[in-house]
XYZ file of C-alpha atoms in Angstrom:
627
model
C -8.853 -9.574 -11.196
C -8.419 -7.587 -14.398
C -10.285 -8.426 -17.268
C -10.705 -7.886 -21.568
C -13.791 -6.449 -22.975
C -13.854 -7.975 -26.340
C -15.731 -6.390 -29.524
C -15.692 -7.905 -32.766
C -16.780 -6.867 -36.069
C -19.894 -8.377 -36.075
C -20.332 -6.023 -33.115
C -20.603 -9.031 -30.654
C -19.329 -8.196 -26.918
C -18.238 -10.174 -24.124
C -16.072 -9.936 -21.025
C -13.302 -12.578 -19.961
C -11.199 -12.365 -16.571
C -7.493 -12.645 -16.935
C -7.012 -15.557 -14.780
C -3.841 -17.065 -15.760
C -0.450 -15.850 -15.512
C -0.193 -15.813 -19.519
C -3.007 -15.359 -21.934
C -2.864 -16.174 -25.437
C -5.068 -14.149 -28.030
C -5.434 -15.293 -31.710
C -7.937 -16.892 -33.996
C -6.788 -20.427 -33.404
C -8.884 -22.844 -31.146
C -6.136 -23.364 -28.834
C -5.851 -19.828 -27.580
C -7.241 -18.775 -24.229
C -9.312 -16.050 -25.948
C -10.191 -16.922 -29.825
C -11.255 -13.851 -31.891
C -13.608 -14.356 -34.978
C -11.907 -12.287 -37.439
C -9.837 -13.415 -40.659
C -7.757 -10.997 -40.475
C -6.233 -12.100 -36.973
C -3.460 -14.512 -37.107
C -3.698 -17.815 -35.194
C -1.466 -16.599 -32.421
C -1.493 -13.071 -32.698
C -0.795 -11.453 -29.285
C -0.247 -12.614 -25.432
C -0.858 -10.607 -21.974
C 1.657 -11.529 -19.133
C 0.798 -10.869 -15.308
C 4.082 -10.759 -13.202
C 2.170 -10.296 -10.005
C 1.564 -6.688 -10.327
C 1.514 -5.548 -13.932
C 0.024 -6.617 -17.285
C 1.957 -6.334 -20.398
C 0.931 -7.185 -23.506
C 3.373 -8.234 -26.558
C 2.734 -10.014 -29.888
C 3.869 -12.665 -31.896
C 5.379 -10.760 -34.963
C 2.067 -9.157 -35.420
C 1.287 -5.247 -35.583
C -1.621 -4.070 -33.333
C -2.312 -0.923 -31.611
C -2.959 0.201 -28.244
C -4.932 3.724 -28.059
C -4.468 4.260 -31.783
C -0.621 3.824 -31.740
C 1.315 0.858 -33.287
C 3.045 -1.331 -30.840
C 5.607 -4.181 -29.940
C 4.657 -4.236 -26.284
C 3.245 -2.218 -24.060
C 2.456 -2.165 -20.001
C -1.517 -2.094 -19.823
C -3.373 0.757 -17.965
C -7.252 0.545 -17.181
C -9.571 1.349 -20.173
C -6.558 0.646 -22.731
C -7.783 -0.258 -26.158
C -5.754 -2.774 -28.160
C -6.915 -3.108 -31.603
C -5.921 -6.631 -33.410
C -7.382 -6.704 -37.220
C -10.755 -5.455 -36.952
C -11.233 -6.301 -33.115
C -10.742 -4.096 -30.044
C -10.099 -5.690 -26.738
C -10.349 -3.258 -23.893
C -8.242 -3.770 -20.698
C -10.046 -2.964 -17.147
C -9.268 -3.379 -13.745
C -12.623 -4.741 -12.980
C -14.722 -7.209 -15.685
C -17.048 -4.486 -17.095
C -18.706 -4.303 -20.639
C -18.004 -1.428 -23.111
C -20.186 1.174 -23.286
C -23.000 0.049 -25.222
C -26.591 1.833 -26.277
C -28.340 3.049 -23.591
C -31.372 1.274 -22.349
C -35.017 2.541 -22.091
C -36.014 3.049 -18.255
C -38.059 0.162 -18.531
C -35.474 -1.985 -19.959
C -33.126 -1.448 -17.512
C -35.487 -2.057 -14.503
C -36.116 -5.159 -15.877
C -32.647 -5.910 -16.422
C -31.620 -4.785 -12.720
C -34.070 -7.397 -11.776
C -32.758 -10.338 -13.654
C -29.180 -11.249 -12.758
C -28.978 -13.151 -15.915
C -29.159 -9.676 -17.990
C -26.154 -9.023 -20.215
C -24.368 -11.811 -19.418
C -25.441 -14.711 -21.982
C -23.093 -13.526 -24.274
C -20.216 -15.736 -22.346
C -20.686 -19.009 -23.383
C -20.478 -22.073 -20.949
C -21.152 -19.713 -18.295
C -24.553 -19.476 -16.462
C -25.583 -16.116 -15.980
C -25.661 -15.584 -12.132
C -22.514 -17.224 -12.016
C -20.987 -15.001 -14.320
C -22.653 -11.865 -12.528
C -21.365 -13.258 -9.571
C -17.976 -13.386 -10.812
C -18.320 -9.890 -12.139
C -19.448 -8.367 -9.318
C -16.495 -10.319 -7.460
C -13.965 -8.293 -9.486
C -15.006 -5.147 -9.407
C -15.436 -5.564 -5.551
C -11.321 -6.718 -5.661
C -10.478 -4.155 -7.331
C -12.319 -1.337 -4.940
C -10.472 -3.215 -1.866
C -7.118 -3.281 -3.272
C -6.586 0.146 -2.374
C -7.940 -0.070 1.103
C -5.492 -0.850 4.280
C -7.801 -0.767 6.890
C -7.750 -4.304 8.166
C -11.195 -4.238 10.289
C -13.243 -2.937 7.749
C -11.465 -5.210 4.909
C -12.531 -8.137 7.009
C -16.256 -7.344 7.207
C -16.598 -5.921 3.395
C -14.995 -9.447 2.645
C -17.574 -11.490 4.568
C -20.410 -9.300 3.749
C -19.584 -10.263 -0.098
C -19.009 -13.777 0.634
C -22.182 -14.179 2.110
C -24.173 -12.052 -0.786
C -22.325 -14.232 -3.550
C -22.860 -17.604 -2.162
C -26.317 -16.833 -0.984
C -25.196 -18.151 2.460
C -27.014 -16.177 5.669
C -24.110 -16.356 8.335
C -20.319 -16.222 7.531
C -17.017 -16.296 9.695
C -13.610 -14.852 8.538
C -10.954 -17.123 10.449
C -7.132 -16.150 10.465
C -4.237 -17.793 11.859
C -2.428 -15.829 14.688
C 0.462 -17.439 16.861
C -0.382 -20.911 15.520
C -4.087 -20.736 16.399
C -7.314 -19.898 14.537
C -9.015 -17.260 15.362
C -12.790 -15.871 14.669
C -11.695 -11.952 13.318
C -14.896 -11.607 11.965
C -18.371 -13.061 11.925
C -21.313 -11.292 10.077
C -25.047 -12.214 9.184
C -27.068 -11.734 6.220
C -28.092 -8.244 7.404
C -24.241 -6.901 7.606
C -24.357 -7.210 11.550
C -21.691 -8.860 13.663
C -22.732 -12.018 15.038
C -22.272 -12.187 19.192
C -20.375 -15.571 20.351
C -18.834 -16.323 16.868
C -16.634 -19.200 18.226
C -19.434 -21.141 19.433
C -21.286 -21.039 16.051
C -18.274 -22.625 14.348
C -17.942 -26.027 14.153
C -14.585 -27.698 15.234
C -14.816 -30.699 13.072
C -15.731 -28.698 9.945
C -12.727 -26.463 10.534
C -10.616 -29.148 11.296
C -11.259 -30.968 8.293
C -10.267 -28.056 5.754
C -7.050 -27.446 7.833
C -5.763 -30.806 7.327
C -6.612 -31.119 3.363
C -6.166 -27.428 2.602
C -9.053 -28.187 -0.065
C -12.426 -26.169 0.064
C -15.355 -28.192 1.324
C -18.883 -28.328 0.956
C -21.577 -29.918 2.886
C -25.332 -30.259 2.039
C -26.947 -31.324 5.024
C -24.470 -31.650 7.657
C -26.531 -33.856 10.231
C -27.502 -36.234 7.812
C -23.184 -36.526 6.812
C -21.875 -39.705 7.187
C -18.450 -38.295 8.539
C -19.796 -35.442 10.110
C -23.398 -36.164 11.355
C -22.253 -37.451 14.615
C -19.651 -34.684 15.633
C -20.565 -33.080 18.597
C -19.951 -29.249 17.293
C -22.599 -30.349 14.138
C -25.512 -31.860 16.663
C -25.203 -28.891 18.687
C -25.043 -26.324 15.971
C -27.859 -28.096 14.166
C -25.747 -27.260 11.248
C -27.159 -27.696 7.623
C -25.739 -26.146 4.505
C -21.934 -25.499 5.037
C -19.108 -24.407 2.866
C -15.584 -23.477 4.071
C -12.230 -22.909 1.924
C -8.794 -22.119 3.047
C -7.134 -18.961 2.357
C -3.798 -19.730 0.936
C -0.343 -17.919 0.763
C 2.680 -19.456 -0.768
C 1.326 -22.665 -0.432
C 0.325 -22.226 3.414
C -3.183 -21.572 5.098
C -3.277 -19.088 7.013
C -6.989 -18.815 7.316
C -10.562 -19.944 6.135
C -13.593 -18.387 5.017
C -16.945 -20.319 6.499
C -20.254 -19.979 5.387
C -23.578 -21.467 6.556
C -27.352 -21.760 6.041
C -28.981 -23.239 9.116
C -32.559 -23.173 7.610
C -32.366 -25.226 4.309
C -30.483 -28.200 3.442
C -28.779 -28.128 0.037
C -28.707 -24.723 -0.245
C -25.226 -24.759 -1.680
C -24.028 -26.680 -5.006
C -20.584 -27.312 -6.607
C -20.909 -23.828 -8.414
C -21.640 -21.876 -5.095
C -18.146 -23.957 -3.841
C -16.362 -22.838 -6.787
C -17.777 -19.385 -6.807
C -16.489 -19.456 -2.937
C -12.817 -20.985 -3.933
C -12.474 -18.190 -6.575
C -13.544 -15.789 -3.898
C -11.143 -17.068 -1.200
C -8.236 -16.731 -3.530
C -8.857 -12.993 -3.967
C -9.589 -12.281 -0.429
C -6.154 -14.136 0.268
C -4.437 -11.567 -1.997
C -6.534 -8.560 -0.585
C -5.592 -9.937 2.779
C -2.112 -10.253 2.425
C -1.757 -6.988 1.227
C -3.573 -5.168 3.856
C -1.721 -7.478 6.444
C 1.599 -6.420 5.081
C 0.567 -2.632 4.916
C -0.631 -2.961 8.584
C 2.443 -4.910 9.664
C 4.487 -2.261 8.560
C 2.444 0.625 9.872
C 2.937 -1.234 13.250
C 6.460 -1.823 12.332
C 7.003 1.914 12.053
C 4.997 2.669 15.152
C 7.124 0.397 17.271
C 10.046 1.895 15.334
C 9.411 5.769 16.457
C 8.813 4.114 19.897
C 11.721 2.706 20.040
C 13.384 5.783 18.728
C 12.350 7.522 21.626
C 12.950 5.070 24.174
C 16.281 4.053 22.403
C 17.406 7.958 21.256
C 20.103 10.005 23.389
C 19.800 13.124 21.730
C 20.737 12.842 18.033
C 22.475 9.021 18.813
C 20.528 6.010 18.253
C 21.006 2.935 20.455
C 20.559 1.551 23.814
C 22.702 -1.341 24.033
C 24.565 -1.887 27.436
C 27.547 -0.355 25.735
C 25.761 2.760 24.769
C 24.020 3.322 27.992
C 27.259 3.204 29.444
C 28.918 5.851 27.342
C 25.641 8.212 28.065
C 26.052 7.920 31.939
C 29.521 9.179 31.002
C 28.442 12.178 28.762
C 26.169 12.962 31.688
C 28.938 13.140 34.027
C 31.421 15.011 32.007
C 29.661 17.045 29.515
C 29.428 20.024 32.506
C 32.999 20.231 32.839
C 35.923 21.110 30.539
C 37.573 18.063 30.992
C 39.587 16.617 27.687
C 37.856 13.095 26.326
C 39.179 10.657 24.187
C 36.759 8.771 22.012
C 38.024 5.719 20.874
C 36.110 2.932 18.711
C 36.331 1.521 15.407
C 35.738 3.530 12.100
C 32.014 4.399 11.396
C 31.061 3.814 15.174
C 29.745 7.585 15.339
C 32.592 9.223 17.202
C 31.454 12.879 15.899
C 27.914 12.053 16.713
C 29.232 11.578 20.541
C 31.649 14.577 20.383
C 28.348 16.635 19.066
C 26.127 15.437 21.904
C 29.301 16.437 24.482
C 29.406 19.648 23.167
C 25.438 20.174 23.202
C 24.895 19.186 26.791
C 27.922 21.240 27.910
C 27.506 24.785 29.023
C 29.411 25.745 25.933
C 26.736 24.540 23.280
C 25.804 28.086 22.454
C 29.625 28.600 21.127
C 31.051 27.051 18.052
C 31.472 23.141 17.383
C 34.515 22.905 15.068
C 35.810 19.748 13.637
C 39.154 19.190 11.795
C 40.280 15.558 10.779
C 43.837 15.211 11.496
C 44.343 12.341 8.930
C 42.617 14.164 6.041
C 45.039 17.132 5.738
C 48.501 16.941 4.295
C 51.535 17.472 7.011
C 52.519 20.727 5.582
C 49.086 22.640 5.742
C 47.432 20.700 8.965
C 49.638 23.304 11.209
C 47.876 26.394 9.351
C 44.652 24.570 9.659
C 44.924 24.547 13.240
C 46.566 27.551 14.695
C 46.403 29.879 11.188
C 49.109 31.631 9.620
C 50.164 35.363 9.129
C 50.273 36.744 5.652
C 53.443 35.771 3.879
C 54.644 33.344 6.196
C 54.888 30.967 2.987
C 54.360 30.941 -0.384
C 50.330 31.198 -1.202
C 49.801 32.998 2.405
C 48.536 36.097 0.528
C 46.140 37.026 3.587
C 46.049 36.736 7.319
C 43.946 33.491 8.449
C 42.488 32.319 11.404
C 43.081 28.877 12.542
C 40.148 25.817 13.961
C 41.446 26.629 17.455
C 40.377 30.413 16.859
C 37.320 29.840 15.424
C 36.533 27.525 18.359
C 37.064 30.207 21.188
C 33.849 29.721 23.330
C 33.138 26.704 22.065
C 34.339 23.173 21.671
C 37.259 21.761 19.186
C 36.846 18.062 17.641
C 40.225 16.433 16.802
C 39.541 13.424 14.707
C 41.908 10.792 13.741
C 44.332 12.140 16.196
C 46.588 9.203 15.872
C 47.308 10.239 12.462
C 48.788 13.667 13.534
C 52.862 13.786 12.593
C 55.181 13.702 15.757
C 56.610 17.350 15.142
C 53.091 19.041 15.317
C 51.952 16.866 18.484
C 54.414 18.732 20.099
C 52.784 22.284 19.507
C 49.574 20.913 19.785
C 50.450 19.677 23.497
C 51.799 23.228 24.221
C 48.811 24.660 23.254
C 46.513 22.732 25.422
C 48.908 23.153 28.094
C 49.069 26.950 27.825
C 45.886 27.493 26.292
C 47.895 29.694 24.143
C 48.100 29.145 19.891
C 50.869 30.996 17.811
C 49.726 31.776 13.986
C 52.173 30.083 11.407
C 54.756 32.929 11.111
C 53.920 34.672 14.009
C 55.917 34.741 17.490
C 52.699 36.584 19.394
C 50.530 33.823 21.225
C 46.611 34.206 21.270
C 44.934 33.082 24.400
C 41.968 30.500 23.140
C 39.285 29.360 25.756
C 38.044 26.128 24.169
C 36.925 22.661 25.121
C 39.144 19.706 23.324
C 37.543 16.358 22.320
C 39.824 13.948 20.313
C 38.772 10.637 18.810
C 40.896 7.869 17.200
C 40.368 4.355 15.758
C 43.961 3.426 16.634
C 44.863 1.934 19.769
C 47.291 5.050 21.212
C 48.645 3.184 23.925
C 50.325 0.833 21.095
C 51.028 4.043 19.440
C 52.844 5.313 22.444
C 55.137 2.098 22.826
C 56.082 2.209 19.098
C 56.792 5.915 19.685
C 54.841 7.348 16.926
C 52.653 8.953 19.618
C 53.771 11.385 22.303
C 53.103 9.827 25.799
C 52.651 13.481 27.641
C 49.996 14.278 24.937
C 48.137 10.981 25.234
C 47.554 11.386 28.794
C 46.737 15.477 28.321
C 43.970 14.184 26.176
C 42.997 10.808 27.424
C 41.746 12.282 30.860
C 38.603 10.414 30.243
C 38.059 7.695 27.720
C 34.719 6.834 25.810
C 35.069 3.793 23.992
C 32.328 2.867 21.554
C 31.337 -0.385 21.191
C 31.260 -2.025 17.191
C 28.154 -2.313 15.673
C 28.243 -5.986 15.545
C 28.335 -5.895 19.394
C 25.017 -3.646 19.829
C 22.693 -6.699 19.728
C 19.136 -4.898 18.662
C 20.538 -1.724 17.894
C 21.489 -2.927 14.395
C 17.947 -3.169 13.385
C 16.915 -0.110 15.234
C 19.304 1.817 13.444
C 18.528 -0.083 10.145
C 14.559 0.593 10.018
C 15.544 4.423 11.035
C 17.823 4.804 7.683
C 15.290 2.881 5.806
C 12.548 5.195 7.086
C 14.786 8.416 6.727
C 15.917 7.671 3.184
C 12.422 5.961 2.015
C 11.020 9.657 2.845
C 13.843 11.529 1.101
C 14.176 9.521 -1.844
C 10.495 8.862 -2.578
C 11.193 5.252 -2.656
C 8.186 2.454 -1.864
C 10.759 0.488 0.438
C 9.133 -0.003 3.661
C 10.786 -2.600 5.527
C 13.364 -5.444 5.238
C 12.310 -9.310 4.784
C 12.961 -11.922 7.506
C 15.899 -13.342 5.635
C 17.154 -9.374 5.127
C 17.188 -9.431 8.887
C 18.834 -12.800 9.661
C 21.394 -12.081 6.990
C 21.930 -8.493 8.883
C 22.434 -9.853 11.982
C 24.931 -12.424 10.480
C 27.485 -9.859 9.078
C 30.142 -8.680 10.909
C 29.929 -4.646 9.747
C 33.329 -3.937 9.560
C 32.516 0.066 8.738
C 29.859 -0.003 11.468
C 27.028 2.180 11.537
C 28.757 4.525 8.127
C 28.666 0.949 6.367
C 24.924 0.375 7.538
C 23.616 3.706 6.264
C 25.491 3.669 2.995
C 24.114 0.309 2.051
C 20.687 1.153 3.031
C 20.548 4.411 1.017
C 21.924 2.481 -1.981
C 19.380 -0.678 -1.457
C 16.648 2.363 -0.993
C 17.452 4.235 -4.085
C 17.397 1.322 -6.557
C 14.321 -0.366 -4.516
C 11.135 -1.540 -6.714
C 9.758 -3.550 -4.117
C 8.359 -2.429 -0.715
C 10.629 -5.129 1.230
C 14.645 -5.244 0.907
C 15.826 -8.483 0.694
C 19.830 -9.694 1.467
C 20.769 -8.984 -2.267
C 19.200 -5.782 -1.823
C 21.787 -4.808 0.578
C 24.491 -6.619 -0.848
C 24.963 -9.493 1.966
C 24.866 -12.404 0.147
C 26.254 -15.723 1.955
C 29.794 -15.066 0.496
C 29.723 -11.907 2.309
C 29.007 -12.743 5.660
C 31.949 -13.941 8.331
C 32.857 -17.469 7.842
C 32.287 -19.956 10.189
C 35.459 -20.734 12.445
C 36.539 -24.175 14.208
C 35.390 -24.271 17.818
C 38.941 -24.434 18.544
C 39.387 -21.465 16.853
C 36.411 -19.585 18.222
C 37.310 -20.577 21.669
C 40.714 -18.991 21.302
C 39.433 -15.880 20.033
C 36.658 -15.284 22.841
C 39.991 -16.446 25.269
C 41.556 -13.674 24.012
C 38.845 -10.976 24.052
C 37.993 -11.902 27.102
C 41.144 -11.688 28.812
C 41.623 -8.179 27.025
C 38.275 -7.085 28.725
C 39.482 -7.927 32.153
C 42.743 -6.561 32.019
C 40.678 -3.510 30.764
C 38.616 -3.532 33.904
C 41.510 -3.911 36.179
C 43.348 -0.547 34.472
C 46.074 -2.998 32.954
C 47.054 -4.718 36.456
C 47.865 -8.169 35.325
C 48.262 -9.674 39.163
C 44.779 -8.602 39.719
C 43.592 -9.902 36.336
C 44.953 -13.624 36.792
C 43.275 -13.264 40.025
C 39.857 -12.781 39.034
C 40.217 -15.352 36.074
C 41.777 -17.950 38.012
C 44.874 -18.655 36.219
C 48.653 -18.375 36.930
C 49.849 -14.664 36.370
C 52.288 -16.199 33.909
C 49.275 -16.878 31.440
C 48.234 -13.358 31.501
C 51.754 -12.371 30.529
C 52.145 -14.389 27.715
C 48.803 -13.799 26.577
C 50.542 -9.823 26.371
C 53.609 -11.044 24.701
C 51.517 -12.943 22.307
C 49.565 -9.749 21.419
C 52.636 -7.659 21.026
C 54.486 -10.151 18.466
C 51.123 -9.885 16.240
C 51.240 -6.279 16.480
C 54.972 -6.300 15.399
C 54.533 -9.295 13.029
C 56.659 -11.499 14.837
C 56.468 -15.069 15.627
C 54.476 -16.418 18.794
C 56.310 -17.110 21.492
C 55.442 -20.862 22.281
C 52.248 -21.759 24.421
C 52.167 -23.172 27.401
C 49.755 -26.411 28.598
C 48.195 -24.112 30.815
C 44.682 -22.818 29.801
C 42.238 -20.789 31.545
C 39.816 -22.718 33.464
């Protein structure tokens, strides 16, 4: 709790806790802090608390902070605000401004008197003011601590002391059940058998009402005196206050004294209620940090379990890919990697190279769709000096650069037809010819190709050579889209969040529950690349520890629209037939038999797919459907 220590021109000093979201300050009677100074307007300045920071602003009045004129200012501990002839010192803990040193005798006397130096605040008894000041200092101290066990013990010890109880229990909600997390006595020792020392009836009453409760003599209480727990425990004085967060009860502070009746008064309950409000903030802060630590520990464990080299993910589809890599990496067999854009095809190619006998050789990549057609041949095979305008020197191509290693041909489906012929020749003969040279150069390389196109369709459309397709497609690795990878989505999201938070020094540490739901609902057309870029942007712009849907630009309008049930069934049927066809290597008769349908159903399905690809009208549907 923050505070202002106010010194007026007559030399009087008092400390006021900033309990409200907006605190008004001025000479008028209706201000939260009234300043007895004729130079101060009725409404001078105000202090606004937004949940984490205190900001001072004016109502058109000139004020100073640390000797400099300001219109507004974000307050820091020990900042001194001057309005008129009044000085207001801002502090994270309520402590009076420096005063003349006391004599040793006076200091000793005051240390024994809790009312010393507190009588300046009108309407607040000295003992209660001392307790509030102590509570403020205690809260400021604990707000920077995240050791949950130590915080629970410290909170309970302080609660016992400020309420003058002789025992206390801190109870938290876990899995919809209340559990005693800490039980302490007046000697700051843990209490054994804590659960048996708490009255279920008292706890139940506070949980139901969500309001603090004080009982002067539990055994004589008309409502609780007959309670089995009260009688068995021989309870006398008891207080219990709820711990609330966003309107929800998440725990209780329960203190008692079994030696005296009427030990607690209403002002004791007021103190405990204020203490519970502070404790709620401290506990939520510590629990959030601890949850993030556990989340990070769980993430590290999952990354170890779900990592395959540099690849993160362990869904069934990716595990199948890993098994195939283990088998093909040790050979020089040609591999075609397929999958939507952004699914990580280059990472897979690198992992094949890293696990192969060629791992010490170079890994060379070329994007066949990013280089102009007239330059692509030179980039692949090299050129000799004078081969074309601008060829001022002989240059090696990617094939020569990859000798002894692996060549990754990304977006192979974009390669022009005339160049496909030369590529096929190079792969068959393992010899390449520079542009402008008729002497062949032998190359010892492994070729891995990738595409986001369906090359079988490109072959049918005559935009990709069938012989080159079969040369490249000895083994196919099909990467599943991110939307089909289940929990991999969240593991990857947390991995990128951790990576970029560290790289950019961001305070972002996790995702809100609504962000997690939105991530699962979104279809991720750009797959892992899109996920990474959205999280990187959110981390850079983040000003809070948890990223929400808006930070990731996952607003409801960006999510996939809900399909009608008939359309959803049709889409599922289409995908399922395609999957079974793929498993049966395109055998239509076996697919129809496996699905229990007439073979004509499969033929009509393929005709409709072909019509969709070519933009033609669908052939008429037959009444027969899948069972």
